[in-house]
Coordinates of C-alpha atoms in Angstrom, one line a residue:
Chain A
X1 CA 49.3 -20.2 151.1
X2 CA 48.5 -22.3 147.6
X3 CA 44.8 -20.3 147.9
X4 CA 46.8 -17.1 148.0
X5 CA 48.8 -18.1 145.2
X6 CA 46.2 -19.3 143.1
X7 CA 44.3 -15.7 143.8
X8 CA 47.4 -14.0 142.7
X9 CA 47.8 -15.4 139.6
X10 CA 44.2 -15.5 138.7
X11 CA 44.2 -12.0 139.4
X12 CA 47.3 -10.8 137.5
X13 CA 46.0 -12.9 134.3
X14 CA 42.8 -11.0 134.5
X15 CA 44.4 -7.9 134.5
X16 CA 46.5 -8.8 131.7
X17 CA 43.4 -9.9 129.9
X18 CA 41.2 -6.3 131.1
X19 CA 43.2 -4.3 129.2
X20 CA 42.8 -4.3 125.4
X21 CA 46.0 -4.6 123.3
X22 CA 45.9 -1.4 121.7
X23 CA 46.0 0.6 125.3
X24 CA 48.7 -1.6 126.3
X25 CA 50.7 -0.8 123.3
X26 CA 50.0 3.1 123.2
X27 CA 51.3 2.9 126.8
X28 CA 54.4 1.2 126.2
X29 CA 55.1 3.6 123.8
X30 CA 54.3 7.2 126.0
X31 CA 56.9 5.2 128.3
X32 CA 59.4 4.4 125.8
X33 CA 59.6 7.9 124.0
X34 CA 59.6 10.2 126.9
X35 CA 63.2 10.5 126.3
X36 CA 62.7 11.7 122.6
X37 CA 59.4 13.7 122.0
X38 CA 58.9 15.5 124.9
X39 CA 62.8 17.2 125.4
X40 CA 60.9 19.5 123.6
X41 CA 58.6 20.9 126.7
X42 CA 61.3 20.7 129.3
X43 CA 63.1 24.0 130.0
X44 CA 66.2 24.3 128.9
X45 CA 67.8 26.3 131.9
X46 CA 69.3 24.2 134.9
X47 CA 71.0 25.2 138.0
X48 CA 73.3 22.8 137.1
X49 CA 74.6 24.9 134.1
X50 CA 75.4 27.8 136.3
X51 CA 79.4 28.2 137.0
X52 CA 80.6 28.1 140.6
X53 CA 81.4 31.4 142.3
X54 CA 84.9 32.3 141.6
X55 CA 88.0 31.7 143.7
X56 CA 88.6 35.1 145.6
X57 CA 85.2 35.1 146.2
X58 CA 85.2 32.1 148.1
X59 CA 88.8 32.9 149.8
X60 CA 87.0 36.3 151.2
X61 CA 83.7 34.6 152.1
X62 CA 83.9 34.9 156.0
X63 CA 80.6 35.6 157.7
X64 CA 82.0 35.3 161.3
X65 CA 85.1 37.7 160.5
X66 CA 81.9 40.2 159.0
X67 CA 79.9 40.2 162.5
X68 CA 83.1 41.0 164.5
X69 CA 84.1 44.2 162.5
X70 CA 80.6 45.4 162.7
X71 CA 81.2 44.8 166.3
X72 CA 83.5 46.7 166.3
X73 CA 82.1 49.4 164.6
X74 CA 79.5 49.7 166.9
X75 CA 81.5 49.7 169.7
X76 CA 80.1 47.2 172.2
X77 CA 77.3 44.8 171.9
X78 CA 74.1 45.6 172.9
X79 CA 72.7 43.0 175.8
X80 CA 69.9 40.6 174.5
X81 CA 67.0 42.2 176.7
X82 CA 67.7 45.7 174.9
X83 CA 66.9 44.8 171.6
X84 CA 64.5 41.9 172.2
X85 CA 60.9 42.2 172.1
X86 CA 59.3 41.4 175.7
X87 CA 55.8 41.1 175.9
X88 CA 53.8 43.5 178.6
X89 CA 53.1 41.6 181.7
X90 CA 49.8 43.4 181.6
X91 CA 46.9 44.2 179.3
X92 CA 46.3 47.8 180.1
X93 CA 43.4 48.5 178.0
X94 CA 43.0 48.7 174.2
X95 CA 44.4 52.2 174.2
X96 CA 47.2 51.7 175.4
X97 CA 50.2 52.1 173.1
X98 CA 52.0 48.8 174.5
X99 CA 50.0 46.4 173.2
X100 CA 50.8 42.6 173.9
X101 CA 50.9 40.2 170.8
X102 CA 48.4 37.7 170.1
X103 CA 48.8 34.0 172.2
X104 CA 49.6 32.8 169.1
X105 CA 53.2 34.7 168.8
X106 CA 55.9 33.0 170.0
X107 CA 56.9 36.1 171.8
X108 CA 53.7 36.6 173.9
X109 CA 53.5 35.6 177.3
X110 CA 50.7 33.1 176.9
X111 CA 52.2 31.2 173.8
X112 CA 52.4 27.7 174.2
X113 CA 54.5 25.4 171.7
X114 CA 53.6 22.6 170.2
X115 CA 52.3 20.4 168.9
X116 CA 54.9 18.0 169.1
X117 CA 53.4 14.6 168.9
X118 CA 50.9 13.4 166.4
X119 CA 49.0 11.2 169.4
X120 CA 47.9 7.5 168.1
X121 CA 44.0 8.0 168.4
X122 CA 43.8 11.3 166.6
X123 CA 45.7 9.6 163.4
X124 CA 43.3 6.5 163.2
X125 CA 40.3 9.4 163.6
X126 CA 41.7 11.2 160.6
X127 CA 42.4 8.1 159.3
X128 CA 39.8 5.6 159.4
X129 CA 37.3 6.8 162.1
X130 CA 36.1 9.6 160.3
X131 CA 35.6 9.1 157.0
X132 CA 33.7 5.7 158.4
X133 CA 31.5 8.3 160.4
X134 CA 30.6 10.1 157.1
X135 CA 29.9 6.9 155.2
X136 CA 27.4 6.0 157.9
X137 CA 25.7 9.5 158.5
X138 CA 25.7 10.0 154.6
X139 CA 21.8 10.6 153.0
X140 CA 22.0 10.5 149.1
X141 CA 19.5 13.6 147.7
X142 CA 19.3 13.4 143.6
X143 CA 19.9 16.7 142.1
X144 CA 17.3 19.4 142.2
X145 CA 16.2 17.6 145.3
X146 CA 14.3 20.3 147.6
X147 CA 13.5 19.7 150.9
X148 CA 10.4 19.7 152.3
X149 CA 9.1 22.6 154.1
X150 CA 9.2 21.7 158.4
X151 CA 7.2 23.7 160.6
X152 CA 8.3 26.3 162.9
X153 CA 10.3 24.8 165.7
X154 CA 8.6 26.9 168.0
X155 CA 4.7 26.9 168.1
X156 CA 2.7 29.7 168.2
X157 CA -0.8 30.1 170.5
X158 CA -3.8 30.3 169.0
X159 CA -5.4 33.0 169.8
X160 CA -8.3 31.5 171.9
X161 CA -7.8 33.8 174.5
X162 CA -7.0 37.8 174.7
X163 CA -4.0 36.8 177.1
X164 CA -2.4 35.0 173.8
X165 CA -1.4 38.4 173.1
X166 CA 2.1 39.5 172.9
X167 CA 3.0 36.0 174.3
X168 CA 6.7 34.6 173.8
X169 CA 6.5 31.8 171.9
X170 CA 5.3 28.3 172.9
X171 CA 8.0 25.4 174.0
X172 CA 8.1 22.7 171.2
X173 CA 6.3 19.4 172.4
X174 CA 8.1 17.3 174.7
X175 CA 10.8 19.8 175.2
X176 CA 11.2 22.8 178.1
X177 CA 13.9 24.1 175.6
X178 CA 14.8 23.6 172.0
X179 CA 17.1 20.9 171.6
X180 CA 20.0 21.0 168.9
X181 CA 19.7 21.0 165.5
X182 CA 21.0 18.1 163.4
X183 CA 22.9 19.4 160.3
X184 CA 23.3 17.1 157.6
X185 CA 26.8 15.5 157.8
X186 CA 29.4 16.8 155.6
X187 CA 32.8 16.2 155.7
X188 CA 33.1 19.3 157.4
X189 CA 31.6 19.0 160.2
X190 CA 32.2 14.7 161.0
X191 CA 31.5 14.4 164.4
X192 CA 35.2 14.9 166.1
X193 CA 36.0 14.4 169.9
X194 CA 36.0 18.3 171.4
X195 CA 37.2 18.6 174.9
X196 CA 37.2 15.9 177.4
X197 CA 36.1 17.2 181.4
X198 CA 37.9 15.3 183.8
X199 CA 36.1 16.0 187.9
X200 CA 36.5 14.8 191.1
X201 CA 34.1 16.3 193.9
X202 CA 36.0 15.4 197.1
X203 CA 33.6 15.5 199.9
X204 CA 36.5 14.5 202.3
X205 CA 38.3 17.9 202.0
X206 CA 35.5 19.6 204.0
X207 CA 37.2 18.1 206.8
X208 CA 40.4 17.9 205.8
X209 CA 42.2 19.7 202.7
X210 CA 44.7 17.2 202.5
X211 CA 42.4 15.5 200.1
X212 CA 41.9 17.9 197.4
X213 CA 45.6 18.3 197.5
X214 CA 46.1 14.4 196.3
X215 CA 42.4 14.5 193.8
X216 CA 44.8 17.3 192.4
X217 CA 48.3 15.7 192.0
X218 CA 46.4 12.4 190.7
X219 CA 44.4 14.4 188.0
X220 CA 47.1 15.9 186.6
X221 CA 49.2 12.9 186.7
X222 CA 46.5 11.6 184.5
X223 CA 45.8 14.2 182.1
X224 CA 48.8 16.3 181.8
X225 CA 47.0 19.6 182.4
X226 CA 47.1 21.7 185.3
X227 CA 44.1 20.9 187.7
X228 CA 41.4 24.1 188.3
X229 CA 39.8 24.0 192.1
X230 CA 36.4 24.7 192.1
X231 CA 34.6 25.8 195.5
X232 CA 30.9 25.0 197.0
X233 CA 28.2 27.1 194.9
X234 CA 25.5 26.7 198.1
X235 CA 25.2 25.1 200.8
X236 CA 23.5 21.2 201.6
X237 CA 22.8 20.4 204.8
X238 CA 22.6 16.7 204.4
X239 CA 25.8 16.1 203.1
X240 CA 27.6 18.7 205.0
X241 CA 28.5 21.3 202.4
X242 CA 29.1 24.4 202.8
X243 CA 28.8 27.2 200.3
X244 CA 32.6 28.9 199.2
X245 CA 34.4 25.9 200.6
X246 CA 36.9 24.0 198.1
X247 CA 35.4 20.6 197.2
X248 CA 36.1 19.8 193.7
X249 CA 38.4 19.9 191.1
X250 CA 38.5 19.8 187.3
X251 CA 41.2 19.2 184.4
X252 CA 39.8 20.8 180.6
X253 CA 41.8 18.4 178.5
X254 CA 42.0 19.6 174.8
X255 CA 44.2 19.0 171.9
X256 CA 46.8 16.2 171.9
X257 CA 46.7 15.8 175.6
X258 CA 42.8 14.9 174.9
X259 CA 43.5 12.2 172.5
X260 CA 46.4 10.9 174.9
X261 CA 44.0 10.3 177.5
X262 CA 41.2 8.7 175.8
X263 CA 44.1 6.7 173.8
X264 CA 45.4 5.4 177.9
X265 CA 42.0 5.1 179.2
X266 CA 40.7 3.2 176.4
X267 CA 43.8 0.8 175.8
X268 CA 45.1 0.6 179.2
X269 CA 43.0 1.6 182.1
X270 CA 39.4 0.6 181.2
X271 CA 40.4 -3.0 180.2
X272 CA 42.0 -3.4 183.2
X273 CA 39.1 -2.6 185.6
X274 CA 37.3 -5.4 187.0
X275 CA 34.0 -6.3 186.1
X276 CA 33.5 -3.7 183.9
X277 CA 30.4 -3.6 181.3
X278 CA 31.1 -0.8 179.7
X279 CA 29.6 2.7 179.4
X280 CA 26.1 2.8 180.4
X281 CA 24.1 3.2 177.1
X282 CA 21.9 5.8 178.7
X283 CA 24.5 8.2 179.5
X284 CA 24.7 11.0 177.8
X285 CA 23.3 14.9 177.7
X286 CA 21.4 14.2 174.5
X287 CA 23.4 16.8 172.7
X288 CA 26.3 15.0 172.1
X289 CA 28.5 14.7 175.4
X290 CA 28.8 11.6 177.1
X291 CA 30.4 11.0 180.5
X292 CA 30.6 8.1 182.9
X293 CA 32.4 7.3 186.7
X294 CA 35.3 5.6 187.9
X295 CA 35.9 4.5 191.3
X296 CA 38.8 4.9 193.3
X297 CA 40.2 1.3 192.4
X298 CA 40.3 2.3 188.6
X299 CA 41.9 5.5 188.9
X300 CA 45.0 3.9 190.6
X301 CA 45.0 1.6 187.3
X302 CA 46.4 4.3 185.5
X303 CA 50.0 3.6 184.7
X304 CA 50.8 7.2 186.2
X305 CA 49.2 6.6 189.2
X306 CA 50.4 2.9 189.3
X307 CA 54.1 3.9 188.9
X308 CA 54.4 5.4 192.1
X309 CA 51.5 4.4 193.8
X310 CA 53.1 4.7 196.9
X311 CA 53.4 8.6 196.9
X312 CA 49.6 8.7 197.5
X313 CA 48.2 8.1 200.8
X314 CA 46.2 5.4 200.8
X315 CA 42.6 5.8 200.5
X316 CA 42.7 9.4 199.3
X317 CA 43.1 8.9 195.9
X318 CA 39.3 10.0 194.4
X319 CA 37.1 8.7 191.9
X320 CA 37.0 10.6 188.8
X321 CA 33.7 11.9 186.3
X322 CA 35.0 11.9 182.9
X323 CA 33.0 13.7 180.7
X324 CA 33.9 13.7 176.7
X325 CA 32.5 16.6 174.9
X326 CA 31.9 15.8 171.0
X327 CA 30.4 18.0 168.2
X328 CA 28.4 15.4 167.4
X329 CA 24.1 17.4 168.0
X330 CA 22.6 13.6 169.5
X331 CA 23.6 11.1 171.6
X332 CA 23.2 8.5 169.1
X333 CA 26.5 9.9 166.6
X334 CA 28.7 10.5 170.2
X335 CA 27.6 7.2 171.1
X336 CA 29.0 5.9 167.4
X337 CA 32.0 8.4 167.2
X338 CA 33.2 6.7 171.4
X339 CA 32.4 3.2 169.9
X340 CA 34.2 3.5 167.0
X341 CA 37.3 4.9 169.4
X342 CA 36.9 1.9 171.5
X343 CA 34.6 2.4 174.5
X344 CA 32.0 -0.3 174.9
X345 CA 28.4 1.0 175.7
X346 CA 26.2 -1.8 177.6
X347 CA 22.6 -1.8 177.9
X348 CA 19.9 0.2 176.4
X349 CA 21.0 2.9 174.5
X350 CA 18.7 6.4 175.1
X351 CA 19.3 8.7 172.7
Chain B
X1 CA 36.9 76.2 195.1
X2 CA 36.5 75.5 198.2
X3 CA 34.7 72.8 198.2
X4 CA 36.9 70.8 196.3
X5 CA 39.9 70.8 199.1
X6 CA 38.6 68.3 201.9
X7 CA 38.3 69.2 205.4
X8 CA 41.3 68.7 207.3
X9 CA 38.7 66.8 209.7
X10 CA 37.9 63.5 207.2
X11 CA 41.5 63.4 205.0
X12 CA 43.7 62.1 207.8
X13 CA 40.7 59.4 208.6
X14 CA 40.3 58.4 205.1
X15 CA 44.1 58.1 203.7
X16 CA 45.2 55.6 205.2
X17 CA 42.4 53.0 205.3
X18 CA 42.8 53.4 201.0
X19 CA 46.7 53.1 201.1
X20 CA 46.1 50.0 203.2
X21 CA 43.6 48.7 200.8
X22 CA 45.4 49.4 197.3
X23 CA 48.2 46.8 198.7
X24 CA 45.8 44.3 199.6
X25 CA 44.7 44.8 196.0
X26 CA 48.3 44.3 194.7
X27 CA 48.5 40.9 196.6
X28 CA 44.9 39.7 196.3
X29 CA 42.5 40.7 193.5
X30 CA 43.1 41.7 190.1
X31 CA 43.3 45.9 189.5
X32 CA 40.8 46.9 186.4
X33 CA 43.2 48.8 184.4
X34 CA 45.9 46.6 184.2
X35 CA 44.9 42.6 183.6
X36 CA 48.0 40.1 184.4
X37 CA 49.0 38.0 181.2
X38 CA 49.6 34.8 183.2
X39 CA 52.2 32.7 181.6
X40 CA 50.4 29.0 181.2
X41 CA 51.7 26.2 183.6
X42 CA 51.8 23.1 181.9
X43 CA 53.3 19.9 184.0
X44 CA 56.2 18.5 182.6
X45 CA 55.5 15.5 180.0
X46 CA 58.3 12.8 178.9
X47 CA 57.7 10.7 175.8
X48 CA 56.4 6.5 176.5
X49 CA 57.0 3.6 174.5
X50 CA 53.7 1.6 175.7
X51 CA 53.7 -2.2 174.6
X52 CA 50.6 -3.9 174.6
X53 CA 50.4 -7.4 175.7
X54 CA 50.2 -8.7 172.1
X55 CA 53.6 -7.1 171.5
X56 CA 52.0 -4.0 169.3
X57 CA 53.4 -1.0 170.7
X58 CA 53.0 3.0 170.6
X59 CA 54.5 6.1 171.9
X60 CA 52.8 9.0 173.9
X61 CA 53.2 11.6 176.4
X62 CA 52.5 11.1 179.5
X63 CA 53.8 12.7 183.1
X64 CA 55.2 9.6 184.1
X65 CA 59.2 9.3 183.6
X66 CA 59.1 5.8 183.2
X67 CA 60.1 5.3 179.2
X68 CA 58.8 2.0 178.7
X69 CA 55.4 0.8 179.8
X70 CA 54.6 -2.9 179.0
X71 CA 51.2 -3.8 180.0
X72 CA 49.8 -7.4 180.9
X73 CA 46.2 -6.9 180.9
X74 CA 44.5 -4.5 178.0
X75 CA 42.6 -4.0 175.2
X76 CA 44.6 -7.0 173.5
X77 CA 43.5 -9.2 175.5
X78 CA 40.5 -8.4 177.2
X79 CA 37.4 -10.5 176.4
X80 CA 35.1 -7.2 177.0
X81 CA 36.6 -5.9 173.7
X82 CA 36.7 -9.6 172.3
X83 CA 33.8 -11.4 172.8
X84 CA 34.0 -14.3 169.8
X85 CA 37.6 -15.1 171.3
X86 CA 37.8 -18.5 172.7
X87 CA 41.3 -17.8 173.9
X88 CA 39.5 -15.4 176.6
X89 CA 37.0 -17.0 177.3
X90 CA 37.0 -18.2 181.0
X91 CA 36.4 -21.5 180.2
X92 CA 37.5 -24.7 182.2
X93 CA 39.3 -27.1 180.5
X94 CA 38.3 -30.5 181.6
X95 CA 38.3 -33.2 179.2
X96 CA 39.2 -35.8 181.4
X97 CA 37.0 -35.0 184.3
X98 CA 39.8 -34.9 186.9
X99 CA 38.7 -31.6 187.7
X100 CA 35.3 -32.3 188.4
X101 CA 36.8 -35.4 190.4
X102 CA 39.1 -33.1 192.7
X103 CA 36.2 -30.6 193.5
X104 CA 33.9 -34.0 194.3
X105 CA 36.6 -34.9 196.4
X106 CA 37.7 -31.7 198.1
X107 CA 35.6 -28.6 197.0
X108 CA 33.2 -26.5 198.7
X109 CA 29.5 -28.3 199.2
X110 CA 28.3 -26.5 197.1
X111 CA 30.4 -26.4 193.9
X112 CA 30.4 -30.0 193.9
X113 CA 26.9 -30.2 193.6
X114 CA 26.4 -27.7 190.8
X115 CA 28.9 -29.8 188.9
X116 CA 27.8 -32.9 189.8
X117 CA 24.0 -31.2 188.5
X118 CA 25.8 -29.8 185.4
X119 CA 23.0 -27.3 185.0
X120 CA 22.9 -23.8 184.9
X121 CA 22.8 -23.3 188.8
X122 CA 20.9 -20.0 188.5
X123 CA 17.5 -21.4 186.8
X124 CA 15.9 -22.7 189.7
X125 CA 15.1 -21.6 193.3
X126 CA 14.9 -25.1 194.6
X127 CA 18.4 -26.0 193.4
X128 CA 19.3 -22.6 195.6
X129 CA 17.0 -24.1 198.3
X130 CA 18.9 -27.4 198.3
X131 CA 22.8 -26.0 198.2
X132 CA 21.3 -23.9 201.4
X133 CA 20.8 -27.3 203.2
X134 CA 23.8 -28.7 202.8
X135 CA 25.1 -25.5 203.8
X136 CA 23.8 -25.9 206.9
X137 CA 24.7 -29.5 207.3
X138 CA 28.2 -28.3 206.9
X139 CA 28.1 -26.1 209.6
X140 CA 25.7 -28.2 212.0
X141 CA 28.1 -30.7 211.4
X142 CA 31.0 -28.8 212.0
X143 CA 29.6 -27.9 215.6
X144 CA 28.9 -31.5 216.6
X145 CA 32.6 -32.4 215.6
X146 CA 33.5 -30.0 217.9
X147 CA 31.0 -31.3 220.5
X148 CA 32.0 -34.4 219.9
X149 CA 35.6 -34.1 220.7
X150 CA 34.5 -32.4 224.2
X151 CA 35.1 -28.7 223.1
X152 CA 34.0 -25.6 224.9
X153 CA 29.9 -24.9 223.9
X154 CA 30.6 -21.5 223.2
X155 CA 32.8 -22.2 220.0
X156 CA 29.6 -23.6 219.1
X157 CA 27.1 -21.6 219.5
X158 CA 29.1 -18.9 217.9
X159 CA 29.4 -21.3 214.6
X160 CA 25.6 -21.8 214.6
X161 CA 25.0 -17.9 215.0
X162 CA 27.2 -17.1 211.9
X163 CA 25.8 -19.5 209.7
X164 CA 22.3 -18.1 210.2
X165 CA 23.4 -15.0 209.7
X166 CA 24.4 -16.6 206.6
X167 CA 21.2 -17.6 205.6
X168 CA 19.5 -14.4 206.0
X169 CA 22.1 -12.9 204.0
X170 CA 21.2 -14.3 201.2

């Protein structure tokens, strides 16, 4: 307490002593004479100088009286649905000359409200996490800096043999495809958490549905979102799958429900799971999505899950794949973005 | 002319297998000309106070209807996302040894020796080697008790066969 003291004092004395006498003293004086020297470039008009409407004016102010004579006038009222704007049910084709409004009009079928909520983890992004980010990722070039000329990301053939001709180009080295390019980071384009994938393949509802029906209630308890089914692209012999039959299902989180759930996984759920080292430090798509597993013991430590456990059957809540989708072009910056939001990486990190 | 207007042969054949099909459509499939603006279905979310075992709390939206949610184990206080923190730290407190005197007393074989060692149990093999024997002195010695005191040989034998199974366990 004294050391804090001390530091106060020693730093209000050097501020006193930073600023030279003459600036204090100008200062003082801009303070002091505001009231005098500058009535000059206020305007003179005020809506405070403006009389109040006069007496009969007020005595035959009656808006509610108004609306019934014009009621009146009209004869009856007209019912809400015949002078609202509804929204087709159906798109019938761009020529069509009832045309339904954008998702984004409150009167369209698809609009959703919102947001409501500034969630916690998307204020300390904005906040803190990002502007860190930029700090990190940020190269200083002097000015009239050019950069280097790279060479072509695809390779050409050299023409060694008459087949070279008319050839796509060649693969870069190391690579079957071209991976993504890494634009210097701006603060336009800070890595920022996209969509997060949340999946559960069920490989009990080949047998019996039942199970898909619970991987669906528990994945929306989780995420908020409405749950998508997904069926059996082809068929595996070994583990019994066949091709169109429902085994999986999916929730897209976006928005406020996204940063809600990384928020409770993060603070809540991934804490509480036992003998947990983190997120492998391999994971990852290197492209900037990471993902990793949790078993049916840690999904029933989600406080949705937990509050009425009981309305599960036992042993058919499923283990989940989340997946979080970042802008970020490598590994490396998701890796650094998810850190920085609180998920622990163990091991060797791959990039 | 004439060859527009269908034979009265193939019309009564085809009509109704279409007018059968068109409601199908209606029920099942989605017509081409006319593409259904679904309204979204979004579940129901209430708004949570969530306190954190350190006693820091925030709100979000969650589907549960619960309004508070107090949490014992989390991020606060979670030596994963702590790692310098004493406090966390699984450490036995025991200063005056009466601990280590209890487990002597009346802890597993093999506890007792690791302690009474105080070594880092998982250098050496032959430490491992050695907690194995008295392992099975424990349960040899457990069968003769039971010998002893004139007990049916099959108890026995079943102790022996469990403790080997034991062994090649591990």
């Amino acid at each position: 307490m004294a050391l804090r003291d001390l530091s106060l004092q020693s730093a209000r004395s050097l501020r006193k002593s930073s600023f030279p006498r003459s600036f204090r003293f100008r200062y003082n004086v801009s303070r002091n004479a505001s009231t005098t020297t500058h009535d000059q470039d206020l305007e003179p008009s005020s809506s405070l100088s403006i009389p109040a409407p006069s007496s009969d004016l007020v005595k035959d102010f009656d808006p509610a009286e108004r609306a019934r004579k014009r009621r009146a006038e009209l004869g009856r009222e007209l019912p809400p649905s015949r002078y609202r704007f509804r929204s087709p049910k159906y798109y019938r084709g761009p020529l069509h000359p009832h045309q339904p409004p954008p998702p984004s009009d409150p009167t369209s079928r698809q609009f959703i409200p919102g947001p409501f909520s500034l969630p916690r983890l998307e204020q300390t992004y904005h906040s803190t996490i990002a502007p860190d980010l930029m700090t990190l990722a940020y190269t200083h070039f002097p000015p009239g800096y050019r950069a280097p000329p790279k060479a072509p990301r695809l390779r050409s053939w050299d023409e060694t043999s008459p087949y070279h001709k008319n050839r796509p180009l060649r693969a870069p080295r190391g690579h079957t495809v071209l991976p993504l390019l890494r634009p210097p980071i701006t603060w336009q384009n800070v890595p920022r958490l996209e969509r997060v994938t949340v999946h559960a393949m069920v490989r009990e509802a080949l047998e019996d549905k039942s199970h898909l029906h619970v991987a669906r209630m528990v994945l929306q308890a989780i995420t908020n979102v409405r749950v998508t089914t997904h069926r059996a692209k082809g068929s595996v012999v070994g583990w019994g799958l066949r091709e169109g039959r429902q085994v999986s299902v999916s929730a897209e989180v976006n928005g406020g429900d996204m940063w809600d759930f990384v928020g409770k996984c993060v603070d809540m759920v991934l804490p509480r799971i036992k003998d947990w080292q983190g997120v492998k430090g391999s994971s990852g798509d290197s492209s900037g999505n990471i993902a990793w597993g949790l078993g049916p013991a840690d999904v029933a430590l989600f406080p949705e899950v937990e509050v009425n456990y009981n309305m599960y059957p036992p042993k058919m809540i499923p283990g989940l794949h989340v997946i979080l989708h970042t802008t970020a072009t490598n590994d490396r910056e998701a890796r650094l973005l998810l850190s920085a939001t609180g998920i622990p990486f163990y091991g060797k990190q791959v990039n | 002319m004439s060859r527009h207007i269908p034979s009265a042969t193939s019309s009564p054949l085809k009509r109704p297998i279409s007018v059968s099909r068109s409601c199908k459509l209606v029920h099942h499939t989605q017509v081409r000309h006319a593409t259904l603006l679904k309204r979204p279905k979004r579940p129901y979310t209430f708004t949570q106070l969530v306190t954190l075992s350190d006693g820091s709390t925030f709100i979000h939206r969650t589907t549960s209807p619960i309004s508070v949610c107090k949490s014992a184990k989390d991020i606060r206080n979670s030596a994963l996302w702590h790692p310098s923190s004493q406090k966390l730290l699984n450490v036995e407190e025991d200063e005056a040894g009466r601990l280590r005197a209890f487990r002597e007393r009346f802890g597993r074989g093999w506890d007792a020796e690791a302690v009474a060692e105080n070594e880092d149990v998982r250098e050496g093999e032959e430490k491992v080697a050695d907690r194995d024997e008295s392992l099975l002195d424990l349960i040899s010695g457990f069968g003769q008790e039971a010998e002893a005191q004139g007990q049916a040989k099959g108890v026995r034998k079943a102790a022996q066969k469990s403790g080997k199974g034991k062994m090649g366990e591990k």
